[in-house]
Coordinates of C-alpha atoms and ligand atoms in Angstrom, one line a residue:
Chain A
X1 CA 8.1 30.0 -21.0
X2 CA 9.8 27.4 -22.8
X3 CA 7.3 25.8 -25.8
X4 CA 6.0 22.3 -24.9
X5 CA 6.7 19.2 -27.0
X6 CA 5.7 17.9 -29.6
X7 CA 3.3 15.0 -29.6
X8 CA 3.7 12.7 -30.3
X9 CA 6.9 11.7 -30.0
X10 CA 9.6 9.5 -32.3
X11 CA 10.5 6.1 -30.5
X12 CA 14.3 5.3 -29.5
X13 CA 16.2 2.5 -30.7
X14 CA 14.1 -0.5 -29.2
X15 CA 11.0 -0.6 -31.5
X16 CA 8.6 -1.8 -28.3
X17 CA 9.5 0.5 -25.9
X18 CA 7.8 3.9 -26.0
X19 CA 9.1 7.4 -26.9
X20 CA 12.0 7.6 -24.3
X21 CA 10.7 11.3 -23.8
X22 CA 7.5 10.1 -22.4
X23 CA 9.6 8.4 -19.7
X24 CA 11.3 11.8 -18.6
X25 CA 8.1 13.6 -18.7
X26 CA 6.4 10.5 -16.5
X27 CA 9.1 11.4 -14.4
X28 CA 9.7 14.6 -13.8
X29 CA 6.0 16.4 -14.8
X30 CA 3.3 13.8 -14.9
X31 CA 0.9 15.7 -16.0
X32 CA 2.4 18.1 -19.4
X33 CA 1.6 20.1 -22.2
X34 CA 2.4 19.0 -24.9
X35 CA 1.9 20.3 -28.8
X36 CA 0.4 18.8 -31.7
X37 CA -0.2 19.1 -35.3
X38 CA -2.8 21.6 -35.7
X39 CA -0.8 24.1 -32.4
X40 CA -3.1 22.8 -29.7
X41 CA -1.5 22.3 -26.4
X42 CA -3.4 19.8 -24.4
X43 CA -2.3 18.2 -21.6
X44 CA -0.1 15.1 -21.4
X45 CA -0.9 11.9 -18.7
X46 CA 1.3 9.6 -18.0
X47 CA 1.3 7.7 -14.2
X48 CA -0.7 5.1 -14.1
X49 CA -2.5 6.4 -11.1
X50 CA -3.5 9.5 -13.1
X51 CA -4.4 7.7 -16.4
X52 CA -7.2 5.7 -14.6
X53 CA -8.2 8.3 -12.9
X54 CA -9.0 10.7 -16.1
X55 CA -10.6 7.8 -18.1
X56 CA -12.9 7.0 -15.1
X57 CA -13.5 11.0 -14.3
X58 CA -17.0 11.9 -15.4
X59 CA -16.0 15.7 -15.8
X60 CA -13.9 14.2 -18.4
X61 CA -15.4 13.8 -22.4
X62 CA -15.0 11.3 -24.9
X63 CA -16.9 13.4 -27.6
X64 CA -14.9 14.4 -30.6
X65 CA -16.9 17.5 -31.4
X66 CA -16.8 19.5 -28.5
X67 CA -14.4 22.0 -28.8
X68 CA -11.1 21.2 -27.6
X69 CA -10.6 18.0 -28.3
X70 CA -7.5 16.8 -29.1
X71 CA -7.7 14.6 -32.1
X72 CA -4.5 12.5 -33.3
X73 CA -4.2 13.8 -37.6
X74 CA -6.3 16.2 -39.6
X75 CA -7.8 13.1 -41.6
X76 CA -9.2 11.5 -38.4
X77 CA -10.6 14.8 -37.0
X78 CA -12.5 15.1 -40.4
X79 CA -13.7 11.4 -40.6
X80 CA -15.0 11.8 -37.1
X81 CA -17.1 14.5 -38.0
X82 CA -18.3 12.9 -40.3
X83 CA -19.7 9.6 -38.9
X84 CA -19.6 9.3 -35.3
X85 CA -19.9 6.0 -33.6
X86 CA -20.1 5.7 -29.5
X87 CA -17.0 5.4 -29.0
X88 CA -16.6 8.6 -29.0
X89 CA -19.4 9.7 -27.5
X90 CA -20.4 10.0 -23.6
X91 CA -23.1 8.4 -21.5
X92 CA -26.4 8.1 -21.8
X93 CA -25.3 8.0 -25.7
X94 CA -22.4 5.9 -25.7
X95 CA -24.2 3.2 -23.1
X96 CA -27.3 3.1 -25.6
X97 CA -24.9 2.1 -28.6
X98 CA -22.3 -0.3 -26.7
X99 CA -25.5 -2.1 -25.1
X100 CA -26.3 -3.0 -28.3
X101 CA -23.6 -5.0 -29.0
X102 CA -22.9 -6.1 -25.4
X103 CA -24.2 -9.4 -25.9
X104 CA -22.3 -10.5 -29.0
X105 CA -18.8 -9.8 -26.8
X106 CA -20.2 -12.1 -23.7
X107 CA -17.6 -14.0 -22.2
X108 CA -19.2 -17.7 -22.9
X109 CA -20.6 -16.8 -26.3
X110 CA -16.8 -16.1 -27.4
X111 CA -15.7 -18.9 -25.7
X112 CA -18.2 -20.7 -28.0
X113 CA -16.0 -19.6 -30.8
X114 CA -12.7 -20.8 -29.9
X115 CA -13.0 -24.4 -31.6
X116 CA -13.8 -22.3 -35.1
X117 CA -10.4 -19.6 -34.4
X118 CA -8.4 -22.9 -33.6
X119 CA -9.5 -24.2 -37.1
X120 CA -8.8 -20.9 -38.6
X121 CA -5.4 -20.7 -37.1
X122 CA -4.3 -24.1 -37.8
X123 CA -5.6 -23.8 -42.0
X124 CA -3.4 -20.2 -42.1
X125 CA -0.8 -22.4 -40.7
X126 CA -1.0 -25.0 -43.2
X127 CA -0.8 -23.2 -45.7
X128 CA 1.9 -21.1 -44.7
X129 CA 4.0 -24.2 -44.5
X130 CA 3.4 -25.6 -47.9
X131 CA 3.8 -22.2 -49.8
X132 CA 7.0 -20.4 -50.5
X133 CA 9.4 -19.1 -47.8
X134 CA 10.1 -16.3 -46.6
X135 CA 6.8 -15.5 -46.2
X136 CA 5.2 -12.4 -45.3
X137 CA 3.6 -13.3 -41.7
X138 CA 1.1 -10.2 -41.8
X139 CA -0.2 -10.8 -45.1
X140 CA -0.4 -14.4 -45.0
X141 CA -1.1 -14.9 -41.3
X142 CA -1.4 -11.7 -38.9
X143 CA -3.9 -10.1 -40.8
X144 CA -6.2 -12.9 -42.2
X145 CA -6.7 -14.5 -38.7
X146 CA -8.7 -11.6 -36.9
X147 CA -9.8 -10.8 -40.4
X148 CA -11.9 -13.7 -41.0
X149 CA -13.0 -14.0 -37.9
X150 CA -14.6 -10.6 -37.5
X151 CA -15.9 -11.4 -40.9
X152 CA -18.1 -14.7 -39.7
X153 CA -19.1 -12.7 -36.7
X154 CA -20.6 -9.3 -38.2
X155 CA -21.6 -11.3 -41.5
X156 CA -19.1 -9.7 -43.9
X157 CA -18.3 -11.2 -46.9
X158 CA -14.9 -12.4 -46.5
X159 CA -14.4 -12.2 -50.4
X160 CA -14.8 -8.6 -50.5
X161 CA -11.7 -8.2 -47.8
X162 CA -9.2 -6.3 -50.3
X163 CA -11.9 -3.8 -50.0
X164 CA -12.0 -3.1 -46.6
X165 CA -8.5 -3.6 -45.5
X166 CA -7.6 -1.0 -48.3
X167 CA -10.0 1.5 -46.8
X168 CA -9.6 0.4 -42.9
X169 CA -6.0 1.1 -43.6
X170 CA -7.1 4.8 -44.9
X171 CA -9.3 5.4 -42.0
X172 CA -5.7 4.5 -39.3
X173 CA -3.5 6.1 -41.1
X174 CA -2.3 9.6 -39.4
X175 CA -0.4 11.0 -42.8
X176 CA -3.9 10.8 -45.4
X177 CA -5.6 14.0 -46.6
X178 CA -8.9 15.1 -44.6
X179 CA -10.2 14.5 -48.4
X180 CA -9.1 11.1 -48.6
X181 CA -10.1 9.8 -45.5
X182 CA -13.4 11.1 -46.0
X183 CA -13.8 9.5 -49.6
X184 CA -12.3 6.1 -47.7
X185 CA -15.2 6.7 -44.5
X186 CA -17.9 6.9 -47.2
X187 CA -16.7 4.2 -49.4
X188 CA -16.8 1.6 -46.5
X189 CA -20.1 3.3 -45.2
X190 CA -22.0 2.9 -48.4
X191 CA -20.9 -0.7 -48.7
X192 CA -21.7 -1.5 -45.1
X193 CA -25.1 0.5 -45.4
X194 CA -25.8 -1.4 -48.9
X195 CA -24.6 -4.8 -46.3
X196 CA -27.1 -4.1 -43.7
X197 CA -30.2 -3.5 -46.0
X198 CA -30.0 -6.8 -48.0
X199 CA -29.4 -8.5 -44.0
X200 CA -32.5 -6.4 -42.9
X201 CA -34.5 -8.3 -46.0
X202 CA -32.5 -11.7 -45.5
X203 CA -31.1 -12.4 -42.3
X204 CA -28.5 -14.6 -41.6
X205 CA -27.1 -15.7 -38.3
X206 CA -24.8 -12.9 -37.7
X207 CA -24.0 -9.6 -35.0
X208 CA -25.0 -7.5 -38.6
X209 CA -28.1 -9.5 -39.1
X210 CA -29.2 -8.8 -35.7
X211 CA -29.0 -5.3 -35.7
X212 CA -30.8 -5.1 -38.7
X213 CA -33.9 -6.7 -37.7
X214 CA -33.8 -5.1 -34.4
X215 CA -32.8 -1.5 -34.8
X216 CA -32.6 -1.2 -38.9
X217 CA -36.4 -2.6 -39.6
X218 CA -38.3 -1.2 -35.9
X219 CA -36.4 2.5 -37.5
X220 CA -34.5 2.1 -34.2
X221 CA -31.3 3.4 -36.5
X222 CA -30.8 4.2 -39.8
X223 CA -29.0 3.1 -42.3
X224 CA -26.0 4.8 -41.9
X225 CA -25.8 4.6 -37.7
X226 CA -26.0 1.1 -38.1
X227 CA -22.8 1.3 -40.9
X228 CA -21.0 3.8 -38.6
X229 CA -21.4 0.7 -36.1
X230 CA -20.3 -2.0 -38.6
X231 CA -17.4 0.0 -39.5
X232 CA -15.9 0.7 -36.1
X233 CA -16.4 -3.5 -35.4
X234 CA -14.9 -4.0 -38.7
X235 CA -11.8 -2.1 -38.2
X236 CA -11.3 -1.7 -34.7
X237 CA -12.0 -5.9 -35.2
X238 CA -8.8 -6.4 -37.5
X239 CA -6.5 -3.9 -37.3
X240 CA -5.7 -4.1 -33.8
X241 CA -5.3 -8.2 -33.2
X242 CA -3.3 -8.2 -36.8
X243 CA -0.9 -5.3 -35.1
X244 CA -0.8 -7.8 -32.1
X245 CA 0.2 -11.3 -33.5
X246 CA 2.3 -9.6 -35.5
X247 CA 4.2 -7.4 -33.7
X248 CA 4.3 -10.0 -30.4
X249 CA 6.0 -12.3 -33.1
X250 CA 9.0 -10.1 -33.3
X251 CA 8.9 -9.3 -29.5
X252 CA 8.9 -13.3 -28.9
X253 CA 11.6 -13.6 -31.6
X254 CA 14.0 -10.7 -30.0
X255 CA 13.2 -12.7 -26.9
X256 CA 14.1 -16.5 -27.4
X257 CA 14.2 -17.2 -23.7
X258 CA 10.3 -15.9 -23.2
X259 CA 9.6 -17.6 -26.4
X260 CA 11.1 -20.9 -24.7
X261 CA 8.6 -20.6 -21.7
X262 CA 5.5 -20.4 -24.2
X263 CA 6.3 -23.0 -27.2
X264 CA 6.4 -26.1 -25.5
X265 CA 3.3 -24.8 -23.3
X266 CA -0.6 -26.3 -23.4
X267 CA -1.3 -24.7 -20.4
X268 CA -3.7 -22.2 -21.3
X269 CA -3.0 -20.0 -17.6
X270 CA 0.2 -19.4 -18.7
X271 CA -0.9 -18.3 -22.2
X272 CA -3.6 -16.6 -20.8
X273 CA -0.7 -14.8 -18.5
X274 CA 1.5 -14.0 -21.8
X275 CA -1.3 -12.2 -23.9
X276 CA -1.6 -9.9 -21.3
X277 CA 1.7 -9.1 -20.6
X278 CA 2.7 -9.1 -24.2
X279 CA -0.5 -6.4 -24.3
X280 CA 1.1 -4.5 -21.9
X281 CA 4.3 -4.3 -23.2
X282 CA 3.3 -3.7 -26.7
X283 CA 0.4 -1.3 -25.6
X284 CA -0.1 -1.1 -29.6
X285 CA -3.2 1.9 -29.3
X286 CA 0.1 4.2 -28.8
X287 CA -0.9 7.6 -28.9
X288 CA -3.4 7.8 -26.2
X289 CA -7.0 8.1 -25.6
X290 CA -8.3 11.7 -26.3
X291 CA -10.5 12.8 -24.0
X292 CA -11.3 17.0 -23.0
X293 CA -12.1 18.4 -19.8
X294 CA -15.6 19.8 -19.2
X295 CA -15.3 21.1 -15.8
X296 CA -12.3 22.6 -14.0
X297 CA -10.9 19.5 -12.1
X298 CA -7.2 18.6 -10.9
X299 CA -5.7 16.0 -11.6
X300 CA -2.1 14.4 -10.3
X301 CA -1.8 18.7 -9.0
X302 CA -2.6 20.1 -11.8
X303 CA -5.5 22.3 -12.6
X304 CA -7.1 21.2 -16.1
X305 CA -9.6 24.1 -17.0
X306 CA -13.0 23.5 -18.8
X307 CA -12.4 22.7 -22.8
X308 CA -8.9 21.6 -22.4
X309 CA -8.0 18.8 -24.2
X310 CA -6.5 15.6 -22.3
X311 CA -4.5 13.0 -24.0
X312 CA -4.0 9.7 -21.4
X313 CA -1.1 7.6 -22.4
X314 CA -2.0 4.4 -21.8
X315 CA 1.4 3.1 -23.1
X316 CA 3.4 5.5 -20.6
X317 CA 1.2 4.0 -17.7
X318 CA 1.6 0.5 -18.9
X319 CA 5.6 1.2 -18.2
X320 CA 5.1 2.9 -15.0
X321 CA 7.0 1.3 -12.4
X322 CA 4.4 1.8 -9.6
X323 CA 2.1 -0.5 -11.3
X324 CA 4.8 -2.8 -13.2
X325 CA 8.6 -3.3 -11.5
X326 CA 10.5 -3.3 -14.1
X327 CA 8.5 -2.7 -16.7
X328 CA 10.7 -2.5 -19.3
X329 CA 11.0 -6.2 -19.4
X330 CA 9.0 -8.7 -21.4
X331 CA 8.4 -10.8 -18.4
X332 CA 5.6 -13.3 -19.5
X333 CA 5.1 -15.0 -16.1
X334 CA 4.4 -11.4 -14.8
X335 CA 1.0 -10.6 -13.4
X336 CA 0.0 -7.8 -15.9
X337 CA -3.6 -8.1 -15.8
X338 CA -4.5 -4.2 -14.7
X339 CA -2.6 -3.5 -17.5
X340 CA -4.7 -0.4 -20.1
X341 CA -3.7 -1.6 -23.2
X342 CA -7.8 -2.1 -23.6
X343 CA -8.0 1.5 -21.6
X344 CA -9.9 1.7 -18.8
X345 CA -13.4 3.3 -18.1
X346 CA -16.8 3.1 -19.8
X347 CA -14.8 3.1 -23.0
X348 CA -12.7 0.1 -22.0
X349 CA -12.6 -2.0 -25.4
X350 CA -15.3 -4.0 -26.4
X351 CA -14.2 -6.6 -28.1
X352 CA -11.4 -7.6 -25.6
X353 CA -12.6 -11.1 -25.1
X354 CA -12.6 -12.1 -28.9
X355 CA -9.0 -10.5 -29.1
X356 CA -8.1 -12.4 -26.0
X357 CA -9.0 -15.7 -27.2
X358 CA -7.6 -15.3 -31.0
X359 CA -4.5 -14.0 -29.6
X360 CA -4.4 -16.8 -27.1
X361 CA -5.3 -19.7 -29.9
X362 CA -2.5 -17.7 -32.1
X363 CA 0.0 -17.7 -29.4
X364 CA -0.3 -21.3 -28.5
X365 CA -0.7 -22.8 -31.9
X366 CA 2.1 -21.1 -34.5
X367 CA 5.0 -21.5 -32.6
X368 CA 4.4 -24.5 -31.6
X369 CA 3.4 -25.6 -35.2
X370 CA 6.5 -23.8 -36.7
X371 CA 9.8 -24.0 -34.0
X372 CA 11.9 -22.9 -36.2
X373 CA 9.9 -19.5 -37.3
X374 CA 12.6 -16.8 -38.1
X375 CA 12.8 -13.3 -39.2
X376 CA 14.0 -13.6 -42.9
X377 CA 15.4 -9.9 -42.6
X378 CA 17.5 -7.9 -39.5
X379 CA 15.0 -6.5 -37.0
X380 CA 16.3 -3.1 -37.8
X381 CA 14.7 -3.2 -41.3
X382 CA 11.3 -3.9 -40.5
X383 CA 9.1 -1.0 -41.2
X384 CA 7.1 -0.1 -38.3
X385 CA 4.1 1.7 -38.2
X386 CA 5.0 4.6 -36.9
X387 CA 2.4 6.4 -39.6
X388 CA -0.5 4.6 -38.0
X389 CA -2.7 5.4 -34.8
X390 CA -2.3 1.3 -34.2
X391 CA 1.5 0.5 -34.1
X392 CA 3.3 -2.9 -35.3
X393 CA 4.8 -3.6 -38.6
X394 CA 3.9 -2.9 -42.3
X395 CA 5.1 -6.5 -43.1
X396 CA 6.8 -9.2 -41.2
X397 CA 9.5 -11.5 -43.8
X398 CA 10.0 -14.7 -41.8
X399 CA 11.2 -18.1 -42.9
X400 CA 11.4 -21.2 -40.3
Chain B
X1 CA -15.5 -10.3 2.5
X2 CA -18.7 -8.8 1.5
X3 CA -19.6 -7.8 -2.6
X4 CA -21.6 -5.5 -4.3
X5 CA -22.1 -5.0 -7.8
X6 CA -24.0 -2.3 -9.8
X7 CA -25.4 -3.6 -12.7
X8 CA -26.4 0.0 -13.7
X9 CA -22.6 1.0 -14.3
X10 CA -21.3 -2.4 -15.1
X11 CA -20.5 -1.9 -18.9
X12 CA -20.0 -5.6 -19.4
X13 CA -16.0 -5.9 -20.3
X14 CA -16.3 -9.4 -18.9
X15 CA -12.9 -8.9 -16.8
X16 CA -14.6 -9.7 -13.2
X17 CA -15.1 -13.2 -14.6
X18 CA -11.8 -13.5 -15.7
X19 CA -10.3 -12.7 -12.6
X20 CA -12.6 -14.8 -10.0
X21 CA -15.1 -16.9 -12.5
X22 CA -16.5 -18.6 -9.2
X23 CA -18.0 -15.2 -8.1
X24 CA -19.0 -13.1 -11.4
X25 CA -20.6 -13.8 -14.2
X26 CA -22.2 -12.2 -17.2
X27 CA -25.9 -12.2 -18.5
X28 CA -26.4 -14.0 -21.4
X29 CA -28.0 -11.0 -22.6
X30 CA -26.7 -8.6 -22.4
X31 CA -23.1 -9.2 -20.8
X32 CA -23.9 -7.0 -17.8
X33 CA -22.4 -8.9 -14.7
X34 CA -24.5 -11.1 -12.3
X35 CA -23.0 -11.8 -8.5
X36 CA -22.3 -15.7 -7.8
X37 CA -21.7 -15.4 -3.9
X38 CA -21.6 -12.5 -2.1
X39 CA -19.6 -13.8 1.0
X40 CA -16.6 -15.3 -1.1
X41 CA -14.0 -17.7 0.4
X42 CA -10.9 -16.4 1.8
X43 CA -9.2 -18.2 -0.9
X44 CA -11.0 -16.6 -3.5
X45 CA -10.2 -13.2 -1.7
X46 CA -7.5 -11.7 -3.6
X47 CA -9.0 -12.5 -7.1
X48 CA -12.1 -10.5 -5.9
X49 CA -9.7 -7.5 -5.1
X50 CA -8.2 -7.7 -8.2
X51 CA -11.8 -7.9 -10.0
X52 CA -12.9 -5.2 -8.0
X53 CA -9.5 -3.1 -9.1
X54 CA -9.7 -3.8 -13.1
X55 CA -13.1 -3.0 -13.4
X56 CA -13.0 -0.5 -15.8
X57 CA -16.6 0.8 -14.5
X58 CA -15.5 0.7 -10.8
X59 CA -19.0 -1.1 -10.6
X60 CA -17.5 -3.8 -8.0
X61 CA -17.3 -2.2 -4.5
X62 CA -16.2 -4.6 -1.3
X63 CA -16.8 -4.0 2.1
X64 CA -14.2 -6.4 4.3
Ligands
SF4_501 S1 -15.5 -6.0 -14.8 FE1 -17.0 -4.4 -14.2 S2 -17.8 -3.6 -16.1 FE2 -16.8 -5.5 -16.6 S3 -18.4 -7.1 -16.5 FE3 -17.5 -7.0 -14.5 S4 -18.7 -5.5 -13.3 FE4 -19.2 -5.2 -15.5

């Protein structure tokens, strides 16, 4: 038997297209063991067909401590187990904790907030234009945007951000100790927990505030359920929409002509149309969502047994050419919306609206604001994140 | 075109009302989704397909 690859896999020369091995396995064995870091061999998903159908499959878990689940580093396997949130969890669990927040993430309500991300986007801008160039675009731009707006909505102090990027960054990163990303987990835990106690006393008009008085004060949760909560919002909030504007940036700029068909644009349908396809083609969550199997069950042919793990590449079926022709094109007039850059099933992100809408205001308002926005360095220096379960770039030198 | 939707499984992901906002919306509530018209327009037809296909909780069924 020959021994099955290892997972996951290093990217070829175009930084936005996935592992070209992924595409030979999605051809030739959909459905493939692979290996990872600790020796485990769970199985590999990667049609499109078969993706949805394992994140919808009820025989199929979410929950990181049952035994044979296939977590993505040693340091997130030990943070896991150490504070759980619902995410990974299953139903009725993981239904009781997103319902909680369900309302906050309502279509309309984040519509409500649009104005306020316009007039976040268009300060960043300012001052990006009247301080030095070249500029770092994720520190001074990429990062702050979804940053501060997370902030306003949970109730964070925005002051205290060097705090929680530093340990966010901890919690994502595959190549940390067990050790360290515990001491980063219960460093952001106590502050969050310290956070919701003084909101339960004094509440503002915030998602954190909320939960306090409902489900902190009633003893609904406790103290450190409701920071497990905080602290998925809070990172899951930031790091992904940073890894977005910024990495979309370079995949507009190594694109001029798609860049064209969006700068001169105010129609928001067609920037509606380019977040998703620039989702798709980025598919940033880039090493799959874990799930394990806990029944026997088959799918694309293959016979998954009870306790196996199951990774479903959402980034392999976002380039599969029975759901996208020619998917290896940035195509922003495409119609991409079934794309799983979100993923799919109960599970399916949360907070998709809010990163529609920044992404949507960011899209539409800095290159039109800056046409002449450059990268001050070759794309073939730019450090991408290969280190991190969120991919894009470490920084981003541009100059316009 | 006939819809059903199953508020029970619905996990309130909003994307029904992005794809045919004349036909779903979400509670103010709680985000779950509410049925506009259950006998949509021809021309709303295909956008209620495509709600009913990215429904990441398959909670949108349609009978023709
Ligand atoms: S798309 Fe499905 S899960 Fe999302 S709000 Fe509509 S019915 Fe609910």
């Amino acid at each position: 038997m020959t021994e099955a690859p290892s997972f996951p896999m290093t990217r070829g020369r175009c930084p936005f297209d996935p592992p070209p091995e992924l595409g030979r396995i999605r051809a030739d064995e959909p459905v493939a063991r692979v290996r990872l870091w600790d020796g485990s061999e769970p199985w590999l998903v990667t049609r499109y067909e078969d993706v949805r159908a394992v994140l919808t499959d009820p025989r199929i878990s979410a929950d990181s401590d049952r035994p044979g689940y296939p977590p993505p580093s040693p340091g997130i396997a030990a943070r896991r187990r150490q504070a759980k949130a619902f995410i990974n969890q299953d139903d009725p669990e993981h239904a009781a904790g997103r319902r909680l927040l369900t309302a906050d993430f309502v279509i309309k309500k984040i519509e409500r907030l649009r104005p306020r991300i316009q007039q976040i986007v268009d300060q960043l801008i300012d001052d990006l234009l009247a301080g030095p160039k070249p500029a770092d675009l994720v520190g001074a731009f990429a990062l702050p945007v979804p940053s501060l707006v997370i902030c306003e909505l949970l109730g964070v102090p925005y002051a205290d951000r060097a705090f929680f990027h530093r340990t966010s960054k901890t919690l994502i990163s595959r190549d940390v100790t067990p050790e360290q990303a515990v001491a980063a987990t219960e460093e952001l835990l106590g502050y969050l927990g310290d956070l919701v106690e003084k909101k339960a006393a004094d509440p503002g008009d915030d998602v954190l505030s909320r939960l306090a008085v409902e489900q902190l004060r009633t003893g609904k949760l406790t103290r450190r359920e409701l920071a497990a909560m905080g602290q998925l919002l809070l990172v899951a909030g930031h790091e992904t929409t940073a890894n977005m504007i910024a990495l979309g940036t370079v995949a507009l700029l190594e694109n001029p002509a798609q860049l064209a068909g969006i700068r001169g644009t105010d129609d928001p349908a067609l920037l509606a149309n380019a977040v998703e396809e620039l989702l798709r083609y980025l598919t940033i969550v880039h090493l799959g969502r874990r799930r394990v199997a806990t029944e026997d069950l088959e799918i694309g042919g293959q016979l998954i047994r009870k306790g196996e793990g199951v990774i479903a590449a959402t980034d392999a079926a976002n380039r599969d050419d029975t759901a996208f022709p020619a998917p290896d094109e940035l195509d922003l007039r495409r119609k991409a919306r079934h794309h799983l850059a979100f993923g799919y099933g109960v599970h399916q992100c949360l907070g998709q609206p809010l990163a529609r809408v920044e992404l949507q205001v960011v899209y539409g308002t800095l290159y039109r604001r800056v046409p002449t926005l450059a990268l001050a360095v070759p794309v073939e220096q730019l450090n991408f994140k290969h280190d991190m379960v969120v991919y894009g770039v470490h920084e981003l030198p541009v100059t316009w | 075109m006939k819809v059903v939707v199953d508020q029970d499984t619905c996990v309130a992901s909003g994307q029904c009302v992005l794809a045919a906002a004349d036909v779903f919306d979400q509670r103010d509530e709680d985000g779950i989704v509410v049925l506009l018209d259950e006998n949509p327009p021809a021309r709303l037809a295909e956008d209620v397909r495509q709600a009913a296909a990215i429904c990441p909780a398959l909670a949108i069924r349609i009978e023709e």
